[in-house]
Amino acid sequence: MCPNTHSQINLMQLKFFLTVAEFQNISKAAEHLYRTQSAITRAIADLEKQLNAELFERHHNGVILTEIGHHIHAQVKSAIEELRQIPLLVHQYKHQGAAPSQNINEPFFLYNTRRLDIFSTLYLTKGMKNTASLLGITQPAVSASVKLLEEALNIELFIRTPNGIKATEICDLLQQNIKRCLNIIHDVPNQTADFIGKLQGTVRIGALPLIRTFLLPKAIASLAAHSPAIRFLTFENAYESLVAQLRSGDIDFIVGALRPQQQSSDLDIQVLFDENMFMVVRNKHPLLRKKVQFHDLLEQQWILPRANSPARLLMENNFRSLNLTPPEPTVETGDLALSRGLLLQSNMVAVVSEQQMKHELDQGLIKKLPFDLQYTTRQIGIIFRKNSIQSAASKALIDSLIAVCAATEPSG
């Protein structure tokens, strides 16, 4: 996936915006930033023109934020703070986590959107030529931009090899801050549009399997009907990959089955509901025509989640609690379409959640077997990056998810 460019938003202007808001006086802000008053005034005016919004009210003794200025302030502060952390991270990397002995200077060299775009694109492509082509600049310009960052931080970000460019360990660490910053500022125009009543922007959702077939589509469809300017982008990777994307700011949140045992201190969760798993077969399956004992199920062919997945472990624990050996799968898969096709075309038994097969259950294509799978309760919910600021469009989708869940009767 090629990165978006964010050149329409000037990071230095955002830094000036924060400083003026802090001092409530352009002259004092200019003195603090070692800039002329006219430079600060011009930068704020340009930013207001870009956002088509008045960010400050001018008074004889200073300035104060307007309502729309307040509306974007936290988001802008969050973006700049991601960059202000970079010199500290570099110091800690060089000195085994030790705190600096003196205050670290403001990293003005990082407040250059184009420079960060070049870094981020080079990190993804691992090639000067591809980066230059994607951004419409020359290879020497790419090289010069990276060299400036390396000299300012006094570190090596990329290693030149015969096979291309390889990111260093510290580069891997810093790129997360840079990506989060770029993703945040990309949404600033959408925040100003939201303030005047136009909900727009892109919501990037990490969609785990359980949520994809009913709840998420219903929530998206409901919101899209009322807010057609919102674009929805879903990512269907493995849990670990989605968490990595969440940490780097490439997605706004993850929705699906929660994993409390893997919960990290840098992530927050919001539980939507609890749900059990159960066993299903096709309509008119032979097992539906007779009284079946639990041990009879062991003779069946099974479609099971992948080994060591949370769903598989819960199912196996249920069988062990009954002093039964868990069944061996004939088919082991995490693909819902394959499971559905096998169920409808064979006499196999599958272990699923209601949300995964809700349409098939409602249409009578598959039936639940009358056995309770104890100890298979899972929490379904949303995973956020701690202290992240959700865009208005993202908040609207979360509200839509909550409303859909409230209106849906879970299996319990």
CSV table of C-alpha atoms in Angstrom, one decimal:
chain,number,residue,atom,x,y,z
A,1,MET,CA,0.0,0.0,0.0
A,2,CYS,CA,1.5,3.3,-1.0
A,3,PRO,CA,1.4,6.0,1.6
A,4,ASN,CA,-0.8,9.0,1.2
A,5,THR,CA,1.0,12.3,0.9
A,6,HIS,CA,0.1,15.0,3.4
A,7,SER,CA,1.7,18.0,1.8
A,8,GLN,CA,-1.5,20.0,2.0
A,9,ILE,CA,-1.0,20.3,5.8
A,10,ASN,CA,2.1,22.2,6.9
A,11,LEU,CA,3.6,20.7,10.1
A,12,MET,CA,5.5,23.9,11.0
A,13,GLN,CA,2.3,25.9,10.7
A,14,LEU,CA,0.6,23.4,13.1
A,15,LYS,CA,3.5,23.9,15.5
A,16,PHE,CA,3.0,27.7,15.3
A,17,PHE,CA,-0.7,27.2,15.9
A,18,LEU,CA,-0.1,25.3,19.1
A,19,THR,CA,2.4,27.9,20.4
A,20,VAL,CA,0.1,30.8,19.6
A,21,ALA,CA,-2.7,29.0,21.4
A,22,GLU,CA,-0.4,28.4,24.4
A,23,PHE,CA,0.7,32.0,24.8
A,24,GLN,CA,-2.5,33.6,23.5
A,25,ASN,CA,-0.2,36.2,22.0
A,26,ILE,CA,1.5,36.2,18.6
A,27,SER,CA,4.4,38.4,19.7
A,28,LYS,CA,5.2,36.1,22.7
A,29,ALA,CA,4.8,33.0,20.4
A,30,ALA,CA,7.2,34.5,17.9
A,31,GLU,CA,9.8,35.2,20.6
A,32,HIS,CA,9.5,31.7,21.9
A,33,LEU,CA,9.9,30.2,18.4
A,34,TYR,CA,12.7,32.5,17.4
A,35,ARG,CA,10.7,33.8,14.5
A,36,THR,CA,9.4,37.2,13.4
A,37,GLN,CA,5.9,38.2,14.3
A,38,SER,CA,5.1,38.7,10.7
A,39,ALA,CA,6.2,35.1,9.9
A,40,ILE,CA,3.9,33.7,12.6
A,41,THR,CA,1.0,35.9,11.5
A,42,ARG,CA,1.5,34.8,7.9
A,43,ALA,CA,1.7,31.1,8.8
A,44,ILE,CA,-1.5,31.2,10.8
A,45,ALA,CA,-3.3,33.0,8.0
A,46,ASP,CA,-2.1,30.3,5.5
A,47,LEU,CA,-3.2,27.5,7.8
A,48,GLU,CA,-6.6,29.1,8.2
A,49,LYS,CA,-6.9,29.5,4.5
A,50,GLN,CA,-6.0,25.8,4.0
A,51,LEU,CA,-8.6,24.7,6.5
A,52,ASN,CA,-11.1,27.3,5.4
A,53,ALA,CA,-11.7,28.1,9.1
A,54,GLU,CA,-10.8,31.0,11.5
A,55,LEU,CA,-8.8,29.4,14.3
A,56,PHE,CA,-8.2,32.5,16.5
A,57,GLU,CA,-10.2,35.5,17.6
A,58,ARG,CA,-8.0,38.6,17.5
A,59,HIS,CA,-8.3,41.1,20.4
A,60,HIS,CA,-6.3,44.2,21.3
A,61,ASN,CA,-4.3,42.3,24.0
A,62,GLY,CA,-3.8,39.0,22.2
A,63,VAL,CA,-5.7,36.1,20.6
A,64,ILE,CA,-7.9,33.2,21.8
A,65,LEU,CA,-8.9,30.0,20.1
A,66,THR,CA,-12.2,30.0,18.3
A,67,GLU,CA,-14.6,27.0,18.8
A,68,ILE,CA,-13.2,25.3,15.7
A,69,GLY,CA,-9.7,26.1,16.9
A,70,HIS,CA,-10.5,24.3,20.2
A,71,HIS,CA,-12.0,21.4,18.1
A,72,ILE,CA,-8.7,20.6,16.4
A,73,HIS,CA,-6.3,21.6,19.1
A,74,ALA,CA,-6.0,18.2,20.8
A,75,GLN,CA,-5.5,16.4,17.5
A,76,VAL,CA,-2.8,18.8,16.4
A,77,LYS,CA,-1.1,18.6,19.8
A,78,SER,CA,-1.1,14.8,19.6
A,79,ALA,CA,0.6,14.9,16.1
A,80,ILE,CA,3.3,17.3,17.3
A,81,GLU,CA,3.9,15.3,20.5
A,82,GLU,CA,4.6,12.2,18.4
A,83,LEU,CA,7.5,14.1,16.8
A,84,ARG,CA,8.7,15.7,20.0
A,85,GLN,CA,9.2,12.2,21.4
A,86,ILE,CA,11.6,11.2,18.6
A,87,PRO,CA,14.8,12.9,20.0
A,88,LEU,CA,14.0,11.3,23.4
A,89,LEU,CA,13.6,7.9,21.9
A,90,VAL,CA,17.0,8.3,20.1
A,91,HIS,CA,18.7,9.3,23.3
A,92,GLN,CA,17.2,6.4,25.2
A,93,TYR,CA,18.2,4.0,22.4
A,94,LYS,CA,21.8,5.2,22.5
A,95,HIS,CA,22.1,5.2,26.3
A,96,GLN,CA,20.2,2.0,27.2
A,97,GLY,CA,17.1,3.8,28.3
A,98,ALA,CA,18.7,6.5,30.5
A,99,ALA,CA,17.0,9.8,30.8
A,100,PRO,CA,18.7,12.8,29.2
A,101,SER,CA,20.7,15.0,31.6
A,102,GLN,CA,19.3,18.2,30.1
A,103,ASN,CA,16.3,19.3,28.2
A,104,ILE,CA,16.2,18.2,24.6
A,105,ASN,CA,15.8,21.0,22.0
A,106,GLU,CA,12.6,21.4,20.0
A,107,PRO,CA,13.0,19.2,16.9
A,108,PHE,CA,12.2,21.9,14.3
A,109,PHE,CA,13.9,19.8,11.6
A,110,LEU,CA,11.0,17.2,12.0
A,111,TYR,CA,8.3,19.8,11.4
A,112,ASN,CA,8.5,19.4,7.6
A,113,THR,CA,5.7,17.4,6.1
A,114,ARG,CA,7.5,16.7,2.9
A,115,ARG,CA,10.5,15.4,4.7
A,116,LEU,CA,8.5,13.0,6.7
A,117,ASP,CA,6.6,11.8,3.6
A,118,ILE,CA,9.9,11.0,2.0
A,119,PHE,CA,11.0,9.1,5.1
A,120,SER,CA,7.8,7.2,5.4
A,121,THR,CA,7.7,6.3,1.7
A,122,LEU,CA,11.3,5.2,1.6
A,123,TYR,CA,10.7,3.0,4.7
A,124,LEU,CA,7.9,1.2,2.8
A,125,THR,CA,9.5,0.9,-0.6
A,126,LYS,CA,13.1,0.3,0.5
A,127,GLY,CA,14.3,2.0,-2.7
A,128,MET,CA,15.3,5.5,-3.6
A,129,LYS,CA,14.1,5.2,-7.2
A,130,ASN,CA,10.6,4.0,-6.2
A,131,THR,CA,10.3,6.7,-3.5
A,132,ALA,CA,11.3,9.4,-5.9
A,133,SER,CA,8.8,8.1,-8.5
A,134,LEU,CA,5.9,7.9,-6.1
A,135,LEU,CA,6.5,11.4,-4.7
A,136,GLY,CA,7.3,13.0,-8.0
A,137,ILE,CA,10.8,14.2,-7.0
A,138,THR,CA,14.4,13.3,-7.8
A,139,GLN,CA,16.5,10.6,-6.2
A,140,PRO,CA,19.1,13.2,-5.0
A,141,ALA,CA,16.2,15.0,-3.2
A,142,VAL,CA,15.3,11.8,-1.5
A,143,SER,CA,18.9,11.1,-0.5
A,144,ALA,CA,19.4,14.7,0.8
A,145,SER,CA,16.2,14.6,2.9
A,146,VAL,CA,17.2,11.3,4.6
A,147,LYS,CA,20.8,12.6,5.1
A,148,LEU,CA,19.4,15.7,6.9
A,149,LEU,CA,17.4,13.6,9.3
A,150,GLU,CA,20.3,11.3,10.0
A,151,GLU,CA,22.6,14.2,10.7
A,152,ALA,CA,20.1,16.0,12.9
A,153,LEU,CA,19.4,12.9,14.9
A,154,ASN,CA,23.1,11.7,14.7
A,155,ILE,CA,22.0,8.2,13.8
A,156,GLU,CA,21.9,5.9,10.8
A,157,LEU,CA,18.3,5.3,9.6
A,158,PHE,CA,18.9,3.3,6.5
A,159,ILE,CA,21.7,0.9,5.5
A,160,ARG,CA,22.6,0.7,1.8
A,161,THR,CA,23.0,-2.9,0.6
A,162,PRO,CA,23.4,-4.5,-2.9
A,163,ASN,CA,19.8,-5.6,-2.6
A,164,GLY,CA,18.4,-2.2,-1.8
A,165,ILE,CA,17.9,-0.2,1.4
A,166,LYS,CA,17.4,-1.8,4.8
A,167,ALA,CA,16.0,0.1,7.8
A,168,THR,CA,18.0,0.1,11.0
A,169,GLU,CA,16.6,-1.0,14.4
A,170,ILE,CA,16.2,2.6,15.5
A,171,CYS,CA,14.5,3.5,12.2
A,172,ASP,CA,11.9,0.7,12.8
A,173,LEU,CA,11.2,2.4,16.1
A,174,LEU,CA,11.0,6.0,14.9
A,175,GLN,CA,8.8,5.2,11.9
A,176,GLN,CA,5.9,4.4,14.1
A,177,ASN,CA,5.9,7.9,15.6
A,178,ILE,CA,6.2,9.4,12.1
A,179,LYS,CA,3.4,7.3,10.6
A,180,ARG,CA,1.1,8.2,13.5
A,181,CYS,CA,1.9,11.9,13.1
A,182,LEU,CA,1.2,11.8,9.4
A,183,ASN,CA,-2.0,9.9,9.8
A,184,ILE,CA,-3.2,12.3,12.5
A,185,ILE,CA,-2.6,15.5,10.5
A,186,HIS,CA,-4.1,13.9,7.4
A,187,ASP,CA,-7.4,14.0,9.3
A,188,VAL,CA,-7.3,17.6,10.4
A,189,PRO,CA,-9.2,19.0,7.4
A,190,ASN,CA,-11.9,16.3,8.1
A,191,GLN,CA,-12.1,17.5,11.7
A,192,THR,CA,-12.8,21.1,10.6
A,193,ALA,CA,-15.4,19.9,8.1
A,194,ASP,CA,-17.1,17.9,10.9
A,195,PHE,CA,-17.3,21.0,13.0
A,196,ILE,CA,-19.5,22.7,10.4
A,197,GLY,CA,-21.7,19.7,10.1
A,198,LYS,CA,-20.2,17.7,7.2
A,199,LEU,CA,-19.1,14.3,8.4
A,200,GLN,CA,-16.4,13.1,6.1
A,201,GLY,CA,-13.0,11.3,6.0
A,202,THR,CA,-11.8,7.7,6.0
A,203,VAL,CA,-12.4,5.2,8.8
A,204,ARG,CA,-9.7,2.4,8.8
A,205,ILE,CA,-11.0,-0.7,10.5
A,206,GLY,CA,-9.1,-3.8,11.5
A,207,ALA,CA,-11.8,-6.5,11.0
A,208,LEU,CA,-11.3,-9.8,12.8
A,209,PRO,CA,-13.2,-12.8,11.3
A,210,LEU,CA,-16.1,-13.0,13.8
A,211,ILE,CA,-17.4,-9.5,13.1
A,212,ARG,CA,-17.1,-9.5,9.3
A,213,THR,CA,-20.3,-11.2,8.2
A,214,PHE,CA,-23.1,-9.4,10.1
A,215,LEU,CA,-22.3,-6.7,12.7
A,216,LEU,CA,-19.6,-4.7,10.8
A,217,PRO,CA,-21.5,-4.7,7.5
A,218,LYS,CA,-24.7,-3.7,9.2
A,219,ALA,CA,-23.0,-0.9,11.1
A,220,ILE,CA,-21.2,0.4,8.0
A,221,ALA,CA,-24.3,0.3,5.9
A,222,SER,CA,-26.3,2.2,8.5
A,223,LEU,CA,-23.7,5.0,8.8
A,224,ALA,CA,-23.1,5.2,5.0
A,225,ALA,CA,-26.8,5.7,4.4
A,226,HIS,CA,-26.7,8.9,6.6
A,227,SER,CA,-23.1,10.1,5.9
A,228,PRO,CA,-22.3,9.3,2.3
A,229,ALA,CA,-19.1,11.4,2.4
A,230,ILE,CA,-17.4,8.9,4.8
A,231,ARG,CA,-15.1,6.3,3.2
A,232,PHE,CA,-14.6,2.9,4.9
A,233,LEU,CA,-11.4,0.9,4.5
A,234,THR,CA,-11.1,-2.5,6.1
A,235,PHE,CA,-8.1,-4.7,6.9
A,236,GLU,CA,-8.5,-8.4,7.2
A,237,ASN,CA,-5.1,-9.5,8.5
A,238,ALA,CA,-4.1,-11.8,11.4
A,239,TYR,CA,-4.6,-10.4,14.9
A,240,GLU,CA,-0.9,-9.8,15.4
A,241,SER,CA,-0.6,-7.9,12.1
A,242,LEU,CA,-3.6,-5.8,12.9
A,243,VAL,CA,-2.2,-4.8,16.3
A,244,ALA,CA,1.0,-3.8,14.6
A,245,GLN,CA,-1.0,-1.6,12.2
A,246,LEU,CA,-3.0,-0.2,15.1
A,247,ARG,CA,0.2,0.8,17.0
A,248,SER,CA,1.6,2.5,13.9
A,249,GLY,CA,-1.6,4.5,13.3
A,250,ASP,CA,-2.4,2.7,10.0
A,251,ILE,CA,-5.8,1.7,11.3
A,252,ASP,CA,-8.1,3.5,13.7
A,253,PHE,CA,-9.4,0.5,15.7
A,254,ILE,CA,-9.8,-3.3,15.6
A,255,VAL,CA,-13.2,-4.9,16.1
A,256,GLY,CA,-13.9,-8.6,16.8
A,257,ALA,CA,-13.2,-11.2,19.4
A,258,LEU,CA,-11.0,-9.8,22.2
A,259,ARG,CA,-7.9,-11.5,23.5
A,260,PRO,CA,-7.6,-10.5,27.2
A,261,GLN,CA,-4.6,-12.8,27.7
A,262,GLN,CA,-2.7,-10.8,25.0
A,263,GLN,CA,-3.8,-7.4,26.2
A,264,SER,CA,-1.0,-4.9,26.3
A,265,SER,CA,-0.6,-1.8,28.4
A,266,ASP,CA,-0.6,0.5,25.3
A,267,LEU,CA,-4.0,-0.7,24.2
A,268,ASP,CA,-7.5,-0.1,25.5
A,269,ILE,CA,-10.6,-2.2,24.9
A,270,GLN,CA,-14.4,-1.6,24.8
A,271,VAL,CA,-16.5,-4.7,25.3
A,272,LEU,CA,-19.6,-4.8,23.1
A,273,PHE,CA,-21.1,-8.1,24.2
A,274,ASP,CA,-20.3,-11.7,25.2
A,275,GLU,CA,-21.0,-14.6,22.9
A,276,ASN,CA,-20.7,-18.4,23.1
A,277,MET,CA,-19.6,-20.8,20.4
A,278,PHE,CA,-21.8,-23.8,19.3
A,279,MET,CA,-21.9,-26.7,16.9
A,280,VAL,CA,-23.7,-26.5,13.6
A,281,VAL,CA,-24.6,-28.8,10.7
A,282,ARG,CA,-26.5,-28.4,7.4
A,283,ASN,CA,-30.3,-28.5,7.4
A,284,LYS,CA,-31.6,-32.1,7.1
A,285,HIS,CA,-28.3,-33.5,8.5
A,286,PRO,CA,-28.8,-37.1,9.9
A,287,LEU,CA,-27.8,-35.9,13.4
A,288,LEU,CA,-30.9,-33.7,13.4
A,289,ARG,CA,-33.2,-36.8,13.0
A,290,LYS,CA,-32.2,-38.7,16.1
A,291,LYS,CA,-31.4,-38.2,19.8
A,292,VAL,CA,-27.6,-37.8,19.9
A,293,GLN,CA,-25.2,-38.2,22.8
A,294,PHE,CA,-22.2,-36.0,23.1
A,295,HIS,CA,-19.8,-38.9,22.5
A,296,ASP,CA,-21.6,-39.6,19.2
A,297,LEU,CA,-20.2,-36.4,17.9
A,298,LEU,CA,-16.6,-37.7,18.1
A,299,GLU,CA,-17.4,-40.1,15.2
A,300,GLN,CA,-18.2,-37.1,12.9
A,301,GLN,CA,-15.9,-35.3,10.5
A,302,TRP,CA,-15.1,-31.8,11.8
A,303,ILE,CA,-14.4,-28.4,10.5
A,304,LEU,CA,-12.4,-26.6,13.2
A,305,PRO,CA,-10.6,-23.3,13.7
A,306,ARG,CA,-6.8,-23.3,13.2
A,307,ALA,CA,-4.7,-25.0,15.8
A,308,ASN,CA,-3.8,-22.7,18.8
A,309,SER,CA,-6.3,-20.0,17.8
A,310,PRO,CA,-8.4,-18.7,20.7
A,311,ALA,CA,-11.5,-20.3,19.3
A,312,ARG,CA,-9.9,-23.7,18.9
A,313,LEU,CA,-8.4,-23.6,22.4
A,314,LEU,CA,-11.8,-22.8,23.9
A,315,MET,CA,-13.5,-25.6,22.0
A,316,GLU,CA,-10.8,-28.1,23.1
A,317,ASN,CA,-11.1,-27.0,26.8
A,318,ASN,CA,-14.8,-27.7,26.6
A,319,PHE,CA,-14.3,-31.3,25.5
A,320,ARG,CA,-11.6,-31.8,28.2
A,321,SER,CA,-13.9,-30.5,30.9
A,322,LEU,CA,-16.2,-33.5,29.9
A,323,ASN,CA,-13.3,-35.9,30.1
A,324,LEU,CA,-13.5,-36.3,26.3
A,325,THR,CA,-10.6,-36.1,23.9
A,326,PRO,CA,-11.1,-33.1,21.5
A,327,PRO,CA,-12.0,-34.2,18.0
A,328,GLU,CA,-9.4,-34.1,15.3
A,329,PRO,CA,-10.4,-31.9,12.4
A,330,THR,CA,-10.9,-33.2,8.9
A,331,VAL,CA,-10.6,-29.6,7.8
A,332,GLU,CA,-8.8,-26.9,9.7
A,333,THR,CA,-9.5,-23.4,8.5
A,334,GLY,CA,-10.1,-19.8,9.4
A,335,ASP,CA,-11.9,-19.1,6.2
A,336,LEU,CA,-15.6,-18.6,6.7
A,337,ALA,CA,-16.6,-19.0,3.1
A,338,LEU,CA,-14.8,-22.4,3.0
A,339,SER,CA,-16.5,-23.5,6.2
A,340,ARG,CA,-19.9,-22.5,4.9
A,341,GLY,CA,-19.4,-24.3,1.6
A,342,LEU,CA,-18.3,-27.5,3.4
A,343,LEU,CA,-21.2,-27.4,5.8
A,344,LEU,CA,-23.8,-27.0,3.0
A,345,GLN,CA,-22.2,-29.8,0.8
A,346,SER,CA,-21.4,-32.4,3.4
A,347,ASN,CA,-22.3,-34.0,6.7
A,348,MET,CA,-19.4,-32.3,8.5
A,349,VAL,CA,-19.8,-30.6,11.9
A,350,ALA,CA,-18.4,-27.1,12.5
A,351,VAL,CA,-17.8,-25.0,15.7
A,352,VAL,CA,-18.7,-21.4,15.1
A,353,SER,CA,-20.2,-18.3,16.7
A,354,GLU,CA,-23.7,-17.0,15.9
A,355,GLN,CA,-22.3,-13.8,14.3
A,356,GLN,CA,-20.2,-15.8,11.9
A,357,MET,CA,-23.2,-17.8,10.6
A,358,LYS,CA,-26.1,-15.5,11.4
A,359,HIS,CA,-27.4,-15.2,7.8
A,360,GLU,CA,-27.3,-19.0,7.3
A,361,LEU,CA,-29.0,-19.6,10.6
A,362,ASP,CA,-31.7,-17.0,9.8
A,363,GLN,CA,-32.3,-18.6,6.4
A,364,GLY,CA,-32.5,-22.1,7.8
A,365,LEU,CA,-29.5,-23.3,5.8
A,366,ILE,CA,-27.7,-24.6,8.9
A,367,LYS,CA,-29.0,-25.7,12.3
A,368,LYS,CA,-27.5,-25.7,15.8
A,369,LEU,CA,-26.9,-29.0,17.5
A,370,PRO,CA,-28.6,-29.1,20.9
A,371,PHE,CA,-25.4,-29.2,23.0
A,372,ASP,CA,-24.0,-26.4,25.1
A,373,LEU,CA,-20.3,-25.7,24.7
A,374,GLN,CA,-19.4,-24.5,28.1
A,375,TYR,CA,-16.3,-22.4,28.7
A,376,THR,CA,-16.4,-21.0,25.2
A,377,THR,CA,-17.7,-17.5,26.1
A,378,ARG,CA,-15.8,-14.8,24.2
A,379,GLN,CA,-15.9,-11.0,24.6
A,380,ILE,CA,-16.6,-9.2,21.4
A,381,GLY,CA,-15.4,-5.6,21.3
A,382,ILE,CA,-13.2,-2.8,20.0
A,383,ILE,CA,-9.4,-2.4,20.5
A,384,PHE,CA,-7.9,1.1,20.5
A,385,ARG,CA,-4.5,2.5,20.9
A,386,LYS,CA,-4.3,4.0,24.4
A,387,ASN,CA,-4.8,7.8,24.4
A,388,SER,CA,-5.5,7.9,20.7
A,389,ILE,CA,-7.9,10.6,19.4
A,390,GLN,CA,-10.6,9.1,17.2
A,391,SER,CA,-11.8,11.2,14.3
A,392,ALA,CA,-15.5,12.2,14.1
A,393,ALA,CA,-16.1,9.6,11.3
A,394,SER,CA,-14.4,6.9,13.4
A,395,LYS,CA,-16.5,7.8,16.4
A,396,ALA,CA,-19.6,7.7,14.3
A,397,LEU,CA,-18.9,4.1,13.2
A,398,ILE,CA,-18.2,3.1,16.7
A,399,ASP,CA,-21.6,4.5,17.8
A,400,SER,CA,-23.2,2.6,14.8
A,401,LEU,CA,-21.5,-0.6,16.0
A,402,ILE,CA,-22.8,-0.1,19.5
A,403,ALA,CA,-26.3,0.6,18.2
A,404,VAL,CA,-26.3,-2.5,16.0
A,405,CYS,CA,-25.0,-4.7,18.9
A,406,ALA,CA,-27.7,-3.3,21.2
A,407,ALA,CA,-30.4,-4.2,18.7
A,408,THR,CA,-29.0,-7.7,18.1
A,409,GLU,CA,-29.8,-10.6,20.4
A,410,PRO,CA,-26.6,-12.4,21.0
A,411,SER,CA,-26.6,-16.2,21.5
A,412,GLY,CA,-25.6,-15.8,25.1
